[in-house]
Structure formats: structure tokens, C-alpha cells
């Protein structure tokens, strides 16, 4: 392991200097407020810093260096062409509180993204403010709350229905929004149980929240019936759009009866994942929910008043602000650029290729010896299960760790929670058939190792900077900072 | 045979539609009202045209986001594909670079704030503050077994942070009470805060240092109040660069310290992505929201890093999680870590001192001018920004500002109707003396061709 920056630090070293201020802080700040002791930040040269972080980066797997089949995360390649727009100094330098006359280019970029996302989903209105998918869920839940407040039904509609295959953020967001979560079990086919839904759905339901395709990589074939039932009960239909990469140009969520949905732009729209963020969520709604969306919002003046874009800072029915400023504009530009690059045919082709790739990989992995959760074709990802009893006690986690030795990142494991020893594989459209074949070969090799030398698999990884890490120790005795002094 | 056809054949289906048996046939393949795709060359032209529609301006806008100097090294490293295109380090063994950087980030933020622990970052400063209040609420209800119904915030808190708090707390039965500020010096009224803290069911009080007006609060006196109350003291550090010279929140008893980390190497980017900083006393470690990186050992006893304390999080606890957050701002946290390691303690102090000096130069220029107006708070003590009561009307100011491409600051009248003429003016170490003169000319109503900023 590399030493930390604190261990590399030597007193008096420095990379960046500023011109000296002529006056001393104590001339302007009362002595009792002045810092008495410097913070123990490391003291390093620029080369120390560059070398440390370059070496650190080389300990990461990433899409630029490895196949990253992390299910539900849509780790597609992020085209370098998008850097130009996303990092352009004219956009990067814009202050969020500047008046709209100074930032028409930024606002036009964002308006183009809003229009494009609305076209793909069939939704009517968009807020680009949420910082991530979970943030957008919370906003959607608050929007539904405000809608029912306005209709005089807020006290009654306290319940949000969520299937047990959902992402953990769905129930967590519902709880944070002040709602009661009702979980319904999935059917043996991995779909929403309509009979059970009917039992819990009533006029106390605010929302039915479902993921399409669901986390098993399957399309909810009863979705039109679910929408009909929810709407008859007066509830809103929310779509978790984490898996939107399966639907562009395939089907519009609005046509399935959804009243609102979010999209994780860092998944489907190729904003680089950044090692775990920053993400960018977007919430899209049908017309009846538009006036409850958070502020600020983007407004286009009519063409006879120069057609310029401006910022709407307040609206009486809006849920208000969900963060200090507009949104993660830097990331939104990345998505705007990706959308412009792909265009109408490109987004459809992306989804189509993602589905074909997933089914090809599903077939290859089945041939390699994994058991698919479902017999049906999958959408953009597939879930597999294994039986450790038949593999000398080798578990999904062991296979995941061993894959790292073969130069592949691991699939998502132990999710969805309803599948034992789950392994969720999402290849995305940007991987070649050859890469998928190499990955399947690695899985095949690992499964034969499980028969011949199971300990080798259980002890994996062997070829990485560290061997298997002790998560239990980390949690039992948390060391979350380096003890500098 | 095309590659698609070959793959379909290998999958064992005749056509792509055969892969979609569950989808409603009549809704398949809708037309999309989108332009056709662009080549990279066309894309660049398009982006450049839009970039040209943003105006080149000189700006004195601060109000929670600041144009500080970003060393070249920061983004040269951040743009490396290994940081940029990795994801959440669920497989820790293949993510040691990101995890090491997060461990260093947590350490630096703890040191900077004088606190015991920090998490791996939040969405931004405003949501970090909201999450701090949610933590305080749960602490009171679950650890202390008390009812938690009220928080105290300064009237002089960032208005957009106030708005965010009220959205987050809307459905949780929490009252928000404002503590007034002193009209002479702009500081929060500590005596009023002391009285308000005696109210039952108050679970937290927030203080911003400096406050939204840029004014330095008496954090020493405020910190003493914590000893007489069960309410948690949450300190919002308005700009972490100020901690190069200002006392850290840990030194005055704060339970939790949060900040907008944007000034630490992140561009303004019209509001994001930014990075929320979140630090706390040890007591709260197991209740922190968001991701945390911890040091551990591998199977052979070697040091390594992993995400830890995940049982707090939504993917395990679902509706009982400490937060719904499933992400952090890793890349921004990495940028901040690189920024702080390049500056070190002395660089950070220099940046803070120079910022302080630039802001006071503008103050002196304005006070020495004849027609600009007068300071909103005659006895202001400030770090990098201050409010100034203008003579020029709001309408006139907006018109001249747009004519000259000079954005003079943030007008306070909308959020603080009691300060109808006040403009919040900010500086950083980057503020140019020529621009400061232009600002003073503009506020004095002097029209001059040299005052117009051009591309």
C-alpha cells in the first residue's frame, strides 16, 4: 500500500504559493477568532502530489481500463468528445447567482437537455436540480406530497407501495419524505404481484413506486394494469429510471402510465461515475405535477419577447428548494453533450445494443455454468444465482473477488435481495462481443477452479495491490482518519 | 451478416423484437422528437456557439460560491480515467486509489475543522446542513429519548440554505425559529440565542461562520452556550478557505461542522457539482449520513481501505437508514484533497490572507468614494464579503451592470426586505485591482468607457 500524504509530508515543503498579503490578519480580525495553530495538512512538493495521486489512480479499476459489468450502474464508456462542452471554461466559470443575461449559453444548454429528456420519456416537465437518483426520488415524493396537499388529501394519503426487488433508496427516500412504506413481495416470475397490490392499494396510497425494467432485468409486463389500478385508486405512478438504458426509443415511460420518473444521468447519459459521484438526477413529471416542481426552474420567454431563457426563483405551489443552487450543471452539460452526440438514432441504438449485449452475455454465462434467475430474455442486465453447496462452498462474493484477478471488475453481488447469492451483470452497449466472451471464459475458469481448487477462489484476489480486506474489522473498530499528531 | 444479426443468432432469436416479449407491442419503438446525432467536429462547433452566448464578466458575486484560484494540477489529476470512470468502491480491492484518497480527504477535513471524524462528502453545503439537522433530530429522539420539534437558525443564514432546510424538514413536524442579527455590526444576537435555547424540544442550533452577510460571529461566546443545553451545535463554515486563518469549529465546541467545499478546487459551474463537507465529534460516528471510508487490513495483515459502517446505509437498512443517500461526490472530494495537499497549511493561510486583504481594499475604496453609499453595518468585521447600502437604484444598477458586463454582487432586498439598498460584495485572492476600481466607479454612477468588460 502507498504511504498516505501525511507520511510523505516534510515540514517546509510546498507546491503552490500565493503573493504575500501586505497586511496581517490580526489587523482586521479579532484575536479571539484567529486560528492559533495551523491545521495539520500535509506539506508536499507538486511532484510529491502528482506522483502520489497518479500511483493511487493506478490501483483503481475503471471503465477506461477494465470491463466493469456492475449491474444497475450502467458503466458504459464515457466518450472523450464530451469533455469539451462539459469542461469548457465559459461554462465552468459561471457563478450560479449571476443574472440570466450573463449565462444564456448555459441556460440554452440546459434547456436542450430538458427538451431531449422529455422527448425520450414522453414526460411534460423536467427539473434538473437533483444531485443524484436518490435525491430525485426524494423530490418526486415531496412533489406528490405537495400535489395531495393542494388537493386536500395529504392527511389521508400516507402510504407508498414499493416492491421488495426495489433499490434500497426507494424506501429510504419515502421514509425521509415522511411517508409510510408498504413492501409487496414479487411473484415467482420476478414481477409485481398484482393480486397483492390490489389488497394494499386504496385511497390512503399516495404512490406506487416501481423500477422499469426491474432490478432483475425484467420488464414489468403488468405495468399497464398496475398503472390503471393505481390511477383508479387516485395514486401517482413513480418510475425509478435507474434502468433507463433499456428503454430509449424502445418505449416511453409516459405511455406506460407513469406520472413521474427519475433518470440517473451518470448511468444512461454517460456522465462519468467519478469513483462514486458526483451523479446527476433528473426528475420528469406529467403536466398535472409541474407546478409543484422545485425552484429554481428554467423558463423561456415567448419569442416576441426575444425568446431568452430566464430563471424562475419562486412559485407558490413549488416544494421549494432542494439544494442551494440550480443543479450539478457540470454534469448536466456532460449529458447534454452525450445526447447531442448520439441524437435520435443513436439513443435507440444504444438501448438496443445494450439489450442485445445483455442477452448475449446471459447466454454466454449460462453456457459457462451460472444459473439465470429467469428463463425469459432479459432487458439491459441479467441476474444469476449459484449454489455454494455444489461449488465446494464457493460463494458469489468469492467469484466476484476472483474475477478481479482476471482483470475484470465484479458484477453487482447480493442484489436484488430477493435472489440468493445474486450476481447482477450489466455489460452496456459499449462493450464488444470479444470482451463479453473473455469475461464468460473467466467465469468458466473460476467455476472449474471451484471444483479443483476452491480455496484459491475463496482466497481471491491474489493479483491486486491488496488481498481480501477485512470489512468486519473496519466496522467493529472504525479508523476513519489518519492520526496525524 | 451484421454483428447484430450474428449476436441475435447466437442468443437464439430471429429478431430484436423477440427479446422484448413482455413489452406492450403497440407502444414499442415510438418516434423520438430529437435532432440527429452530431459528429465530434459538429459537436464542438455547437458547444462553442453556446459557450459564446455566455458573457465575459467581472464579478463580485459570492454568497456561498467563490471564484478562488485552482492550481492546474488539481484537474490534470482528476481527469485521469482511473479516477473519472471508476464507480463506488464496492469491490474495495480494485478501488484502493479512490479509497485512499477518501481516507486522506476525511483526515484533512477533520483537521481543517478541528473535529474528530468526517464522512466521504455530501451533495453540497446546503444538503450537508440539512443532513446534520436530521442527525441531531434522530440523536435527540433515539439516544436521548426526547421530543425533537424545534431548531434555531440565524436570520443571517444563507437564504437558499434556509429554503433547502425547510424543504427537507417539511414533513417531519419541525419548527424553524430565526435568531435576529444586530443592526450595528451584523452579528447574530447571542443573548437572543441564549434565551431561545431555553425553549423545550429544541434539538439543534445553527451558526454560520462567517454569516451570510460575510460578518464574523462571536463563535467563542456561542460555543459556551452549548454547555447549558442538550441541543446540538451545528456550525456552517461559509468557506473552508477561511479556516486557514479562522478558529476551527472544533475549538469552540461545535458538535457537527458542515461546509460547502466548492472553494477547495472546484469550478463555479453554475451551481455544481459541488461537495458538501461533513465533520463531527467521535460521539456521532455511527450516526453519520453518507459514505465513510475506513482503514483496515487484508488477509495477510497489510493495510488497506474499504467503505465501512455500511449498516447505516439504505442498501441494507432500507426505510430505516440514517439517510436515503446512495452516493457521495467522490471526484469532487478527490479534487479538494489534491487542492489541500498542494497548498498545505501555509498556502491555505496565504490564500485566506490575500482574500481578506482584497475584500478590505474594496471596503476602503467604497468608504473613500463620494457617491456610492454607506456600509450596511457600520461596525462590520468580515472575512471576504460585506453588504453595502447603495445610493443607486436597483433598476439602474441592473441596467448598468448589463451594459458594462460587471456583476457587482448579490442584492439582499429580496431575502432581507429590511435591507432594501444592501448589496453583498465578495472578493477572493483572484480579485483584480482594476476590476475593484470599475466596481467602485459603477456604484458611484460614473460612466466611463474603460469600465466596460469585453471579450
PDB file of N, CA, C and O in Angstrom, chain A residues 110-147:
ATOM      1  N   UNK A 110     -28.870  23.753 -20.986  1.00  0.00           N
ATOM      2  CA  UNK A 110     -29.735  23.024 -20.056  1.00  0.00           C
ATOM      3  C   UNK A 110     -31.131  22.833 -20.655  1.00  0.00           C
ATOM      4  O   UNK A 110     -31.739  21.769 -20.501  1.00  0.00           O
ATOM      5  N   UNK A 111     -31.615  23.859 -21.353  1.00  0.00           N
ATOM      6  CA  UNK A 111     -32.946  23.750 -21.965  1.00  0.00           C
ATOM      7  C   UNK A 111     -32.941  22.635 -23.013  1.00  0.00           C
ATOM      8  O   UNK A 111     -33.904  21.858 -23.120  1.00  0.00           O
ATOM      9  N   UNK A 112     -31.855  22.534 -23.776  1.00  0.00           N
ATOM     10  CA  UNK A 112     -31.748  21.477 -24.779  1.00  0.00           C
ATOM     11  C   UNK A 112     -31.799  20.099 -24.133  1.00  0.00           C
ATOM     12  O   UNK A 112     -32.446  19.171 -24.651  1.00  0.00           O
ATOM     13  N   UNK A 113     -31.140  19.974 -22.992  1.00  0.00           N
ATOM     14  CA  UNK A 113     -31.162  18.696 -22.275  1.00  0.00           C
ATOM     15  C   UNK A 113     -32.567  18.390 -21.775  1.00  0.00           C
ATOM     16  O   UNK A 113     -33.061  17.261 -21.921  1.00  0.00           O
ATOM     17  N   UNK A 114     -33.221  19.386 -21.194  1.00  0.00           N
ATOM     18  CA  UNK A 114     -34.598  19.175 -20.711  1.00  0.00           C
ATOM     19  C   UNK A 114     -35.502  18.695 -21.838  1.00  0.00           C
ATOM     20  O   UNK A 114     -36.265  17.734 -21.685  1.00  0.00           O
ATOM     21  N   UNK A 115     -35.408  19.367 -22.993  1.00  0.00           N
ATOM     22  CA  UNK A 115     -36.270  19.015 -24.128  1.00  0.00           C
ATOM     23  C   UNK A 115     -35.973  17.597 -24.617  1.00  0.00           C
ATOM     24  O   UNK A 115     -36.894  16.828 -24.914  1.00  0.00           O
ATOM     25  N   UNK A 116     -34.696  17.259 -24.667  1.00  0.00           N
ATOM     26  CA  UNK A 116     -34.307  15.929 -25.144  1.00  0.00           C
ATOM     27  C   UNK A 116     -34.812  14.828 -24.220  1.00  0.00           C
ATOM     28  O   UNK A 116     -35.342  13.807 -24.683  1.00  0.00           O
ATOM     29  N   UNK A 117     -34.667  15.051 -22.910  1.00  0.00           N
ATOM     30  CA  UNK A 117     -35.101  14.025 -21.956  1.00  0.00           C
ATOM     31  C   UNK A 117     -36.625  13.877 -21.980  1.00  0.00           C
ATOM     32  O   UNK A 117     -37.157  12.772 -21.865  1.00  0.00           O
ATOM     33  N   UNK A 118     -37.316  14.997 -22.147  1.00  0.00           N
ATOM     34  CA  UNK A 118     -38.778  14.940 -22.238  1.00  0.00           C
ATOM     35  C   UNK A 118     -39.184  14.151 -23.480  1.00  0.00           C
ATOM     36  O   UNK A 118     -40.116  13.341 -23.443  1.00  0.00           O
ATOM     37  N   UNK A 119     -38.463  14.360 -24.584  1.00  0.00           N
ATOM     38  CA  UNK A 119     -38.796  13.652 -25.827  1.00  0.00           C
ATOM     39  C   UNK A 119     -38.602  12.142 -25.664  1.00  0.00           C
ATOM     40  O   UNK A 119     -39.404  11.349 -26.153  1.00  0.00           O
ATOM     41  N   UNK A 120     -37.549  11.748 -24.970  1.00  0.00           N
ATOM     42  CA  UNK A 120     -37.246  10.315 -24.828  1.00  0.00           C
ATOM     43  C   UNK A 120     -38.233   9.616 -23.897  1.00  0.00           C
ATOM     44  O   UNK A 120     -38.574   8.452 -24.090  1.00  0.00           O
ATOM     45  N   UNK A 121     -38.713  10.351 -22.882  1.00  0.00           N
ATOM     46  CA  UNK A 121     -39.564   9.716 -21.867  1.00  0.00           C
ATOM     47  C   UNK A 121     -41.050   9.968 -22.087  1.00  0.00           C
ATOM     48  O   UNK A 121     -41.875   9.291 -21.485  1.00  0.00           O
ATOM     49  N   UNK A 122     -41.382  10.980 -22.899  1.00  0.00           N
ATOM     50  CA  UNK A 122     -42.777  11.355 -23.084  1.00  0.00           C
ATOM     51  C   UNK A 122     -43.334  12.191 -21.944  1.00  0.00           C
ATOM     52  O   UNK A 122     -44.530  12.451 -21.885  1.00  0.00           O
ATOM     53  N   UNK A 123     -42.455  12.605 -21.033  1.00  0.00           N
ATOM     54  CA  UNK A 123     -42.917  13.415 -19.903  1.00  0.00           C
ATOM     55  C   UNK A 123     -43.043  14.882 -20.352  1.00  0.00           C
ATOM     56  O   UNK A 123     -42.529  15.272 -21.401  1.00  0.00           O
ATOM     57  N   UNK A 124     -43.709  15.698 -19.512  1.00  0.00           N
ATOM     58  CA  UNK A 124     -44.010  17.074 -19.919  1.00  0.00           C
ATOM     59  C   UNK A 124     -43.090  18.119 -19.324  1.00  0.00           C
ATOM     60  O   UNK A 124     -42.909  19.187 -19.893  1.00  0.00           O
ATOM     61  N   UNK A 125     -42.587  17.880 -18.113  1.00  0.00           N
ATOM     62  CA  UNK A 125     -41.784  18.914 -17.447  1.00  0.00           C
ATOM     63  C   UNK A 125     -40.643  18.259 -16.692  1.00  0.00           C
ATOM     64  O   UNK A 125     -40.726  17.097 -16.295  1.00  0.00           O
ATOM     65  N   UNK A 126     -39.576  19.041 -16.519  1.00  0.00           N
ATOM     66  CA  UNK A 126     -38.321  18.476 -16.014  1.00  0.00           C
ATOM     67  C   UNK A 126     -37.732  19.389 -14.957  1.00  0.00           C
ATOM     68  O   UNK A 126     -37.772  20.616 -15.102  1.00  0.00           O
ATOM     69  N   UNK A 127     -37.174  18.822 -13.897  1.00  0.00           N
ATOM     70  CA  UNK A 127     -36.258  19.590 -13.052  1.00  0.00           C
ATOM     71  C   UNK A 127     -34.897  18.925 -13.107  1.00  0.00           C
ATOM     72  O   UNK A 127     -34.780  17.704 -12.940  1.00  0.00           O
ATOM     73  N   UNK A 128     -33.885  19.758 -13.354  1.00  0.00           N
ATOM     74  CA  UNK A 128     -32.519  19.250 -13.439  1.00  0.00           C
ATOM     75  C   UNK A 128     -31.797  19.417 -12.106  1.00  0.00           C
ATOM     76  O   UNK A 128     -30.598  19.183 -12.010  1.00  0.00           O
ATOM     77  N   UNK A 129     -32.518  19.831 -11.061  1.00  0.00           N
ATOM     78  CA  UNK A 129     -31.865  20.196  -9.807  1.00  0.00           C
ATOM     79  C   UNK A 129     -31.296  19.026  -9.003  1.00  0.00           C
ATOM     80  O   UNK A 129     -30.252  19.178  -8.371  1.00  0.00           O
ATOM     81  N   UNK A 130     -31.911  17.845  -8.973  1.00  0.00           N
ATOM     82  CA  UNK A 130     -31.435  16.813  -8.048  1.00  0.00           C
ATOM     83  C   UNK A 130     -29.968  16.428  -8.282  1.00  0.00           C
ATOM     84  O   UNK A 130     -29.510  16.355  -9.420  1.00  0.00           O
ATOM     85  N   UNK A 131     -29.268  16.168  -7.177  1.00  0.00           N
ATOM     86  CA  UNK A 131     -27.844  15.870  -7.243  1.00  0.00           C
ATOM     87  C   UNK A 131     -27.582  14.422  -7.610  1.00  0.00           C
ATOM     88  O   UNK A 131     -26.462  14.064  -7.952  1.00  0.00           O
ATOM     89  N   UNK A 132     -28.589  13.562  -7.505  1.00  0.00           N
ATOM     90  CA  UNK A 132     -28.394  12.131  -7.734  1.00  0.00           C
ATOM     91  C   UNK A 132     -29.760  11.484  -7.853  1.00  0.00           C
ATOM     92  O   UNK A 132     -30.784  12.134  -7.618  1.00  0.00           O
ATOM     93  N   UNK A 133     -29.773  10.201  -8.191  1.00  0.00           N
ATOM     94  CA  UNK A 133     -31.035   9.497  -8.331  1.00  0.00           C
ATOM     95  C   UNK A 133     -31.849   9.500  -7.041  1.00  0.00           C
ATOM     96  O   UNK A 133     -33.052   9.778  -7.056  1.00  0.00           O
ATOM     97  N   UNK A 134     -31.193   9.208  -5.921  1.00  0.00           N
ATOM     98  CA  UNK A 134     -31.907   9.164  -4.639  1.00  0.00           C
ATOM     99  C   UNK A 134     -32.459  10.544  -4.280  1.00  0.00           C
ATOM    100  O   UNK A 134     -33.537  10.664  -3.692  1.00  0.00           O
ATOM    101  N   UNK A 135     -31.725  11.568  -4.643  1.00  0.00           N
ATOM    102  CA  UNK A 135     -32.185  12.941  -4.395  1.00  0.00           C
ATOM    103  C   UNK A 135     -33.441  13.211  -5.229  1.00  0.00           C
ATOM    104  O   UNK A 135     -34.404  13.808  -4.743  1.00  0.00           O
ATOM    105  N   UNK A 136     -33.448  12.733  -6.477  1.00  0.00           N
ATOM    106  CA  UNK A 136     -34.610  12.914  -7.350  1.00  0.00           C
ATOM    107  C   UNK A 136     -35.821  12.154  -6.802  1.00  0.00           C
ATOM    108  O   UNK A 136     -36.945  12.637  -6.870  1.00  0.00           O
ATOM    109  N   UNK A 137     -35.570  10.964  -6.242  1.00  0.00           N
ATOM    110  CA  UNK A 137     -36.674  10.200  -5.625  1.00  0.00           C
ATOM    111  C   UNK A 137     -37.308  11.021  -4.511  1.00  0.00           C
ATOM    112  O   UNK A 137     -38.535  11.132  -4.423  1.00  0.00           O
ATOM    113  N   UNK A 138     -36.457  11.568  -3.653  1.00  0.00           N
ATOM    114  CA  UNK A 138     -36.971  12.371  -2.540  1.00  0.00           C
ATOM    115  C   UNK A 138     -37.792  13.545  -3.079  1.00  0.00           C
ATOM    116  O   UNK A 138     -38.888  13.829  -2.577  1.00  0.00           O
ATOM    117  N   UNK A 139     -37.285  14.188  -4.114  1.00  0.00           N
ATOM    118  CA  UNK A 139     -38.003  15.318  -4.708  1.00  0.00           C
ATOM    119  C   UNK A 139     -39.349  14.859  -5.265  1.00  0.00           C
ATOM    120  O   UNK A 139     -40.378  15.502  -5.048  1.00  0.00           O
ATOM    121  N   UNK A 140     -39.359  13.723  -5.955  1.00  0.00           N
ATOM    122  CA  UNK A 140     -40.600  13.198  -6.511  1.00  0.00           C
ATOM    123  C   UNK A 140     -41.624  12.922  -5.420  1.00  0.00           C
ATOM    124  O   UNK A 140     -42.822  13.214  -5.572  1.00  0.00           O
ATOM    125  N   UNK A 141     -41.144  12.390  -4.316  1.00  0.00           N
ATOM    126  CA  UNK A 141     -42.034  12.072  -3.198  1.00  0.00           C
ATOM    127  C   UNK A 141     -42.583  13.368  -2.580  1.00  0.00           C
ATOM    128  O   UNK A 141     -43.768  13.454  -2.250  1.00  0.00           O
ATOM    129  N   UNK A 142     -41.732  14.372  -2.465  1.00  0.00           N
ATOM    130  CA  UNK A 142     -42.200  15.659  -1.933  1.00  0.00           C
ATOM    131  C   UNK A 142     -43.176  16.330  -2.909  1.00  0.00           C
ATOM    132  O   UNK A 142     -44.136  16.983  -2.492  1.00  0.00           O
ATOM    133  N   UNK A 143     -42.923  16.158  -4.201  1.00  0.00           N
ATOM    134  CA  UNK A 143     -43.834  16.714  -5.215  1.00  0.00           C
ATOM    135  C   UNK A 143     -45.211  16.057  -5.090  1.00  0.00           C
ATOM    136  O   UNK A 143     -46.246  16.735  -5.090  1.00  0.00           O
ATOM    137  N   UNK A 144     -45.224  14.730  -4.934  1.00  0.00           N
ATOM    138  CA  UNK A 144     -46.501  14.034  -4.752  1.00  0.00           C
ATOM    139  C   UNK A 144     -47.186  14.534  -3.480  1.00  0.00           C
ATOM    140  O   UNK A 144     -48.403  14.765  -3.463  1.00  0.00           O
ATOM    141  N   UNK A 145     -46.396  14.723  -2.412  1.00  0.00           N
ATOM    142  CA  UNK A 145     -46.946  15.237  -1.150  1.00  0.00           C
ATOM    143  C   UNK A 145     -47.585  16.602  -1.346  1.00  0.00           C
ATOM    144  O   UNK A 145     -48.698  16.873  -0.863  1.00  0.00           O
ATOM    145  N   UNK A 146     -46.912  17.467  -2.096  1.00  0.00           N
ATOM    146  CA  UNK A 146     -47.435  18.826  -2.336  1.00  0.00           C
ATOM    147  C   UNK A 146     -48.702  18.775  -3.184  1.00  0.00           C
ATOM    148  O   UNK A 146     -49.655  19.524  -2.966  1.00  0.00           O
ATOM    149  N   UNK A 147     -48.724  17.862  -4.158  1.00  0.00           N
ATOM    150  CA  UNK A 147     -49.904  17.688  -5.005  1.00  0.00           C
ATOM    151  C   UNK A 147     -51.114  17.309  -4.145  1.00  0.00           C
ATOM    152  O   UNK A 147     -52.195  17.902  -4.258  1.00  0.00           O
TER     153      UNK A 147
END
